[in-house]
Amino acid sequence: MRSAPLKIGSLEVWPPLVLAPMSGVTNRTMRALYRPFGLGLTVTEFVSSNALKYGSRRTMEMIDQHGLEKPVSTQLWGDDPQTMAHAARVVRECGADIVDINFGCPAPKVTKTNGGSACLRDPDRCEAIMRAVVAAVDCPVTMKMRLGWSEETLVYIDVARRAQNAGVAAVTLHARTARQFYKGDADWEHIARLKRAIDIPVIGNGDLDDAHVAMRRMRESGADAIMLGRATLGNPWLIAQIRDLMEGRPARPTPPAAQRLRFAVVHYRTMVDELGEARAVPQMRKHLALYLKGIPGAAVLRERIMRIDSAAEALGVIEETIASLEAPAVAA
Ligand SMILES: Cc1cc2nc3c(=O)[nH]c(=O)nc-3n(C[C@H](O)[C@H](O)[C@H](O)COP(=O)(O)O)c2cc1C
C-alpha cells in the first residue's frame, strides 16, 4: 500500500522520507546527490543563530538555498528567542522553504551555551523560541528534539504540545535523551506515544538502517514520516529501497560493489568541483570509508585512503578497486 504524503503546513512532502540534518555532512552538494534516490525533504546542517548576526562566508554558504531542488529546510540553533527570530528571517530570505528549530543537539559546544538539547531543560524557553520564530516568518516552522535532557526529565510530550499551540507545523523526535548521546537504542515506543499526544505531524527518527524495519517502525508508531541519518552514509540505496516500499513496490536490491563505488566516484568528483580539493579531500575520507563497507579488503583500502591528501590519488585507489571487482575470476 502507498504511504500518504507528509503535510507540513501548506507544503506536501512526497515521499514522507526525510534526510536527517548532519553537521559536517549534509551540505548542499551531499543533499543534491542523495535527494534523487527518493527523499521528499532534506535539512541543512544546523546553523548557529548567533553566527547569523555576523554572516561569515561559510555561514552564508550553509544557508543559501537558491537554485536547489525543493523543498529544503534550514535548521537553526540558539537559546535566545529574538536572535532565533532574526536568524529565521535571514534564512527565509535565503530560500528556506521550512525553518527547523534544533532542540536535539547534545554536543557540549552547543549545550554549554544552552542551545540544542539544553533548551529541553527549560520548556518555557523552548516555547518562547518557537513562538518568536513562528511569528517571524511566512513559511512553516518545524522542530526537532530528543526525549528530554535525561531519563528523569522526559519532556517531549510537554514541549511538543507547546509546539502545536505555538503554531509549529511538525515535530521530529530522535527517540533518545541528550545524556544518551548515541548510546543504547532509539526507543520507538516514545514516537508512538508522541503521535497519540499531538495532532500535528510527527517525524520519527533513530537507528533506521533497514528498509523493511523502517516501514514497520513507521506503521507501528503511526509516525507521519521517517527521517534517516547515519545509515544513508555510503548507502543512499537505502533511501531508494524505502521509497519503493512507500510506493507499494518491492524494495530493489542493493547494487553490486563496483556500481556502488562508481557512485562514490561521482560523489567525490562533485565535492571537488563544488568545494575545491582542499575541503573535499578530508570530507570524502569518511564518505569513502563508508562506501567501502562490505567490500573485500575494505580495512586496508580505508587505511590507504586516510593517508591520501590528493583527490586524484584517492580516486585512483577507488578506480583500481572497481577494476579488480569487475575483473573476470581467473580459473585456478
Ligand atoms: C555527524 C552527525 C551530525 C549531526 N548533526 C545534526 C545537526 O546538525 N542537527 C540535528 O538536528 N541533528 C544532527 N544529528 C543527529 C541526526 O540528525 C539524527 O537525529 C541522529 O543521527 C539519529 O538518526 P540516525 O540513527 O538515523 O542516524 C547529527 C548526527 C550525526 C551522526
Coordinates of C-alpha atoms and ligand atoms in Angstrom, one line a residue:
M1 CA 0.0 0.0 0.0
R2 CA 1.2 3.5 -0.9
S3 CA 2.2 5.8 2.0
A4 CA 0.4 9.1 2.5
P5 CA 2.3 12.3 1.8
L6 CA 3.6 14.3 4.8
K7 CA 1.9 17.7 5.2
I8 CA 4.0 20.4 6.7
G9 CA 1.7 23.5 6.8
S10 CA 0.7 24.1 3.2
L11 CA 3.6 22.0 1.8
E12 CA 3.1 18.5 0.7
V13 CA 6.1 16.3 1.0
W14 CA 6.3 13.1 -1.0
P15 CA 7.6 10.6 -0.2
P16 CA 7.4 11.0 3.6
L17 CA 11.1 10.3 3.8
V18 CA 13.5 13.0 5.2
L19 CA 17.3 13.1 5.2
A20 CA 18.5 14.0 8.8
P21 CA 20.4 17.2 9.3
M22 CA 24.0 16.1 10.0
S23 CA 26.6 18.8 10.8
G24 CA 29.8 18.4 8.7
V25 CA 28.0 16.0 6.3
T26 CA 24.7 17.2 4.8
N27 CA 26.0 20.2 2.9
R28 CA 24.2 21.3 -0.3
T29 CA 26.4 19.1 -2.5
M30 CA 25.6 16.0 -0.5
R31 CA 21.9 16.8 -0.3
A32 CA 21.7 17.3 -4.0
L33 CA 23.4 14.0 -4.7
Y34 CA 21.3 12.0 -2.3
R35 CA 17.9 13.6 -3.0
P36 CA 17.3 11.8 -6.3
F37 CA 17.5 8.4 -4.5
G38 CA 14.0 9.3 -3.3
L39 CA 14.0 11.8 -0.5
G40 CA 10.9 14.0 0.0
L41 CA 12.7 16.6 2.1
T42 CA 16.3 17.5 3.1
V43 CA 17.5 19.5 6.0
T44 CA 20.7 21.6 6.2
E45 CA 23.4 21.2 8.8
F46 CA 22.4 23.2 11.9
V47 CA 23.3 26.8 11.7
S48 CA 24.0 29.0 14.8
S49 CA 21.5 31.8 15.1
N50 CA 24.3 33.9 16.7
A51 CA 26.7 33.3 13.8
L52 CA 24.0 34.7 11.5
K53 CA 24.3 38.1 13.2
Y54 CA 27.7 38.3 11.6
G55 CA 27.1 36.4 8.4
S56 CA 30.5 34.8 7.7
R57 CA 31.0 33.5 4.2
R58 CA 30.9 29.9 5.4
T59 CA 27.6 30.5 7.3
M60 CA 26.1 32.2 4.3
E61 CA 27.1 29.3 2.1
M62 CA 25.3 27.0 4.6
I63 CA 22.0 28.9 4.4
D64 CA 22.0 29.7 0.6
Q65 CA 19.1 27.5 -0.7
H66 CA 18.7 29.2 -4.1
G67 CA 18.8 27.0 -7.2
L68 CA 18.3 23.8 -5.2
E69 CA 15.6 21.2 -5.6
K70 CA 12.6 22.0 -3.3
P71 CA 11.5 21.7 -0.6
V72 CA 14.5 22.3 1.7
S73 CA 14.5 23.0 5.4
T74 CA 17.2 25.2 7.1
Q75 CA 17.9 24.3 10.7
L76 CA 18.8 26.9 13.4
W77 CA 20.0 26.5 16.9
G78 CA 20.3 29.0 19.7
D79 CA 18.8 29.9 23.1
D80 CA 17.6 33.5 22.6
P81 CA 14.1 33.9 21.1
Q82 CA 14.8 37.3 19.4
T83 CA 18.1 36.1 17.9
M84 CA 16.4 33.0 16.6
A85 CA 13.6 35.1 15.1
H86 CA 16.2 37.3 13.3
A87 CA 18.0 34.2 12.1
A88 CA 14.7 32.7 10.8
R89 CA 14.0 35.8 8.7
V90 CA 17.5 35.7 7.2
V91 CA 17.3 32.0 6.3
R92 CA 13.8 32.5 4.8
E93 CA 15.2 35.3 2.6
C94 CA 18.0 33.0 1.6
G95 CA 15.5 30.5 0.2
A96 CA 14.4 28.1 3.0
D97 CA 11.0 26.6 2.5
I98 CA 10.9 25.5 6.1
V99 CA 12.7 26.7 9.2
D100 CA 13.6 23.9 11.6
I101 CA 14.5 24.6 15.3
N102 CA 17.1 22.3 16.9
F103 CA 16.2 21.2 20.4
G104 CA 18.2 18.0 20.0
C105 CA 21.9 18.5 19.7
P106 CA 23.8 17.0 22.7
A107 CA 27.3 18.3 21.8
P108 CA 28.9 20.2 24.7
K109 CA 30.0 23.1 22.4
V110 CA 26.2 23.7 21.8
T111 CA 24.7 22.8 25.2
K112 CA 27.2 24.8 27.1
T113 CA 25.5 28.0 25.7
N114 CA 22.1 26.5 26.5
G115 CA 21.5 25.6 22.8
G116 CA 20.2 22.4 21.2
S117 CA 19.1 19.8 23.7
A118 CA 19.9 22.0 26.6
C119 CA 16.8 24.0 25.8
L120 CA 14.8 21.0 26.9
R121 CA 15.8 21.7 30.5
D122 CA 13.6 24.8 30.2
P123 CA 10.3 24.1 28.3
D124 CA 9.2 27.8 28.8
R125 CA 12.3 28.9 26.9
C126 CA 11.5 26.3 24.1
E127 CA 8.0 27.8 23.9
A128 CA 9.3 31.4 23.7
I129 CA 11.8 30.4 20.9
M130 CA 9.1 28.6 18.9
R131 CA 6.6 31.5 19.3
A132 CA 9.2 34.1 18.2
V133 CA 10.3 32.0 15.2
V134 CA 6.7 31.3 14.1
A135 CA 5.9 35.0 14.3
A136 CA 9.0 35.9 12.3
V137 CA 8.4 34.0 9.1
D138 CA 5.7 33.3 6.5
C139 CA 6.8 29.7 5.9
P140 CA 6.2 26.6 8.0
V141 CA 8.3 26.2 11.2
T142 CA 9.2 22.7 12.4
M143 CA 11.1 21.5 15.5
K144 CA 13.5 18.5 16.1
M145 CA 14.1 17.3 19.6
R146 CA 15.2 14.4 21.8
L147 CA 13.1 12.8 24.5
G148 CA 14.5 15.2 27.2
W149 CA 17.8 16.1 28.8
S150 CA 17.9 12.8 30.8
E151 CA 15.9 9.7 31.6
E152 CA 14.4 11.5 34.7
T153 CA 13.2 14.5 32.6
L154 CA 11.3 13.2 29.6
V155 CA 9.7 16.5 28.5
Y156 CA 9.0 15.6 24.8
I157 CA 5.2 15.5 25.1
D158 CA 5.0 18.8 27.0
V159 CA 7.4 20.5 24.5
A160 CA 5.5 19.0 21.5
R161 CA 2.1 20.2 22.9
R162 CA 3.6 23.7 23.4
A163 CA 5.0 23.5 19.8
Q164 CA 1.5 22.7 18.5
N165 CA -0.1 25.6 20.4
A166 CA 2.7 27.9 19.2
G167 CA 1.9 27.1 15.5
V168 CA 4.8 24.8 14.8
A169 CA 3.8 22.6 11.7
A170 CA 5.6 19.3 12.5
V171 CA 7.8 17.7 15.1
T172 CA 10.7 15.3 14.6
L173 CA 11.6 13.1 17.6
H174 CA 15.0 11.4 17.8
A175 CA 14.0 8.9 20.4
R176 CA 17.0 9.2 22.8
T177 CA 17.7 11.5 25.7
A178 CA 20.5 14.1 25.3
R179 CA 22.5 12.3 28.1
Q180 CA 22.4 9.1 25.9
F181 CA 24.2 10.8 23.0
Y182 CA 24.2 7.9 20.6
K183 CA 24.3 5.1 23.2
G184 CA 21.6 2.4 23.6
D185 CA 18.8 2.1 21.1
A186 CA 16.3 4.8 20.0
D187 CA 13.0 3.8 21.7
W188 CA 10.3 4.0 19.1
E189 CA 7.6 3.4 21.8
H190 CA 8.1 7.1 22.6
I191 CA 7.4 8.1 19.0
A192 CA 4.1 6.2 19.2
R193 CA 3.3 8.0 22.4
L194 CA 4.1 11.4 20.9
K195 CA 1.9 10.6 17.8
R196 CA -1.1 9.8 20.1
A197 CA -0.5 13.0 22.1
I198 CA -0.5 15.7 19.4
D199 CA -2.4 16.5 16.1
I200 CA 0.5 18.0 14.1
P201 CA 2.6 15.5 12.0
V202 CA 5.3 13.5 13.8
I203 CA 8.6 12.5 12.0
G204 CA 10.2 9.5 13.7
N205 CA 14.0 9.3 13.8
G206 CA 16.6 7.0 15.3
D207 CA 18.5 3.9 14.2
L208 CA 16.7 3.1 10.9
D209 CA 19.1 1.1 8.8
D210 CA 16.9 -1.4 7.0
A211 CA 14.0 -0.7 4.6
H212 CA 11.6 -3.2 6.0
V213 CA 12.3 -2.4 9.6
A214 CA 11.9 1.3 8.8
M215 CA 8.5 0.7 7.3
R216 CA 7.4 -1.4 10.2
R217 CA 8.6 1.2 12.7
M218 CA 6.6 3.9 10.8
R219 CA 3.5 1.7 10.7
E220 CA 3.7 0.6 14.3
S221 CA 4.4 4.1 15.7
G222 CA 1.9 5.8 13.5
A223 CA 4.6 8.4 12.5
D224 CA 3.7 10.5 9.5
A225 CA 7.2 10.3 8.1
I226 CA 10.6 8.9 8.9
M227 CA 14.0 10.6 9.0
L228 CA 17.2 8.7 8.1
G229 CA 20.6 9.7 9.2
R230 CA 23.8 7.7 9.6
A231 CA 22.6 4.6 7.8
T232 CA 22.3 6.5 4.5
L233 CA 26.0 7.5 4.6
G234 CA 27.8 5.4 2.0
N235 CA 24.5 3.7 1.3
P236 CA 22.0 6.0 -0.4
W237 CA 20.4 2.9 -1.9
L238 CA 18.6 2.5 1.4
I239 CA 16.6 5.7 0.5
A240 CA 15.6 4.1 -2.8
Q241 CA 14.6 0.9 -1.1
I242 CA 12.3 2.7 1.4
R243 CA 10.8 4.8 -1.4
D244 CA 10.0 1.6 -3.3
L245 CA 8.1 0.3 -0.3
M246 CA 6.4 3.6 0.3
E247 CA 5.2 3.5 -3.4
G248 CA 3.9 0.0 -2.8
R249 CA 6.6 -1.8 -4.8
P250 CA 9.1 -4.5 -3.6
A251 CA 12.4 -2.9 -2.5
R252 CA 15.1 -3.0 -5.1
P253 CA 18.3 -4.9 -4.2
T254 CA 21.4 -3.0 -3.1
P255 CA 23.6 -2.7 -6.3
P256 CA 26.8 -4.7 -6.6
A257 CA 30.0 -3.3 -5.0
A258 CA 31.5 -2.0 -8.3
Q259 CA 28.4 0.0 -9.0
R260 CA 28.3 1.4 -5.5
L261 CA 31.9 2.5 -5.9
R262 CA 31.1 4.2 -9.2
F263 CA 28.6 6.3 -7.4
A264 CA 31.3 7.1 -4.8
V265 CA 33.5 8.4 -7.6
V266 CA 30.7 10.7 -8.8
H267 CA 30.2 11.9 -5.2
Y268 CA 34.0 12.6 -4.9
R269 CA 34.2 14.4 -8.2
T270 CA 31.2 16.6 -7.4
M271 CA 32.5 17.5 -4.0
V272 CA 35.9 18.5 -5.5
D273 CA 34.1 20.6 -8.2
E274 CA 31.9 22.4 -5.8
L275 CA 34.1 22.7 -2.7
G276 CA 37.6 22.6 -4.1
E277 CA 40.1 19.9 -3.4
A278 CA 41.4 21.2 0.0
R279 CA 37.9 21.0 1.6
A280 CA 36.6 18.0 -0.3
V281 CA 39.5 15.5 0.4
P282 CA 39.1 15.4 4.2
Q283 CA 35.3 15.3 4.0
M284 CA 35.4 12.5 1.4
R285 CA 37.7 10.3 3.6
K286 CA 34.8 9.5 5.9
H287 CA 32.4 9.0 3.0
L288 CA 34.7 6.7 1.1
A289 CA 35.3 4.6 4.3
L290 CA 31.5 4.1 4.4
Y291 CA 31.1 3.3 0.7
L292 CA 33.8 0.7 1.1
K293 CA 31.7 -1.2 3.8
G294 CA 31.3 -4.8 2.8
I295 CA 33.9 -4.7 0.0
P296 CA 36.7 -7.3 0.1
G297 CA 39.9 -5.7 1.6
A298 CA 38.0 -2.7 2.9
A299 CA 40.1 -2.3 6.0
V300 CA 43.4 -2.0 4.0
L301 CA 41.8 0.4 1.5
R302 CA 40.4 2.6 4.2
E303 CA 43.8 2.9 5.8
R304 CA 45.4 3.9 2.5
I305 CA 42.7 6.5 1.8
M306 CA 43.1 8.0 5.3
R307 CA 46.7 8.9 4.4
I308 CA 46.0 10.4 1.0
D309 CA 45.9 14.1 0.5
S310 CA 45.2 14.3 -3.2
A311 CA 41.8 13.7 -4.9
A312 CA 43.5 12.2 -8.0
E313 CA 45.3 9.6 -5.8
A314 CA 42.2 8.7 -3.8
L315 CA 40.1 8.4 -6.9
G316 CA 42.9 6.2 -8.4
V317 CA 42.6 3.8 -5.4
I318 CA 38.8 3.6 -5.9
E319 CA 39.1 3.1 -9.7
E320 CA 41.7 0.3 -9.1
T321 CA 39.3 -1.3 -6.7
I322 CA 36.4 -1.1 -9.2
A323 CA 38.6 -2.7 -11.9
S324 CA 39.6 -5.6 -9.6
L325 CA 35.9 -6.1 -8.6
E326 CA 35.0 -6.2 -12.3
A327 CA 37.9 -8.4 -13.5
P328 CA 36.6 -11.9 -14.5
A329 CA 37.5 -14.5 -12.0
V330 CA 40.6 -16.4 -13.2
A331 CA 40.2 -20.2 -13.2
A332 CA 42.7 -21.8 -10.9
Ligands
LIG1 C1 27.7 13.6 12.2 C2 26.3 13.9 12.7 C3 25.9 15.2 12.7 C4 24.7 15.6 13.2 N1 24.3 16.9 13.1 C5 23.0 17.2 13.4 C6 22.5 18.6 13.2 O1 23.2 19.5 12.7 N2 21.2 18.8 13.6 C7 20.4 17.9 14.1 O2 19.2 18.1 14.4 N3 20.8 16.6 14.3 C8 22.1 16.3 14.0 N4 22.5 15.0 14.1 C9 21.5 13.9 14.6 C10 20.8 13.3 13.4 O3 20.0 14.3 12.7 C11 19.9 12.2 13.8 O4 18.9 12.7 14.7 C12 20.6 11.0 14.6 O5 21.8 10.7 13.9 C13 19.8 9.8 14.7 O6 19.3 9.3 13.5 P1 20.1 8.0 12.8 O7 20.1 6.9 13.8 O8 19.2 7.7 11.6 O9 21.5 8.5 12.4 C14 23.8 14.6 13.7 C15 24.2 13.3 13.7 C16 25.4 12.9 13.2 C17 25.8 11.5 13.2

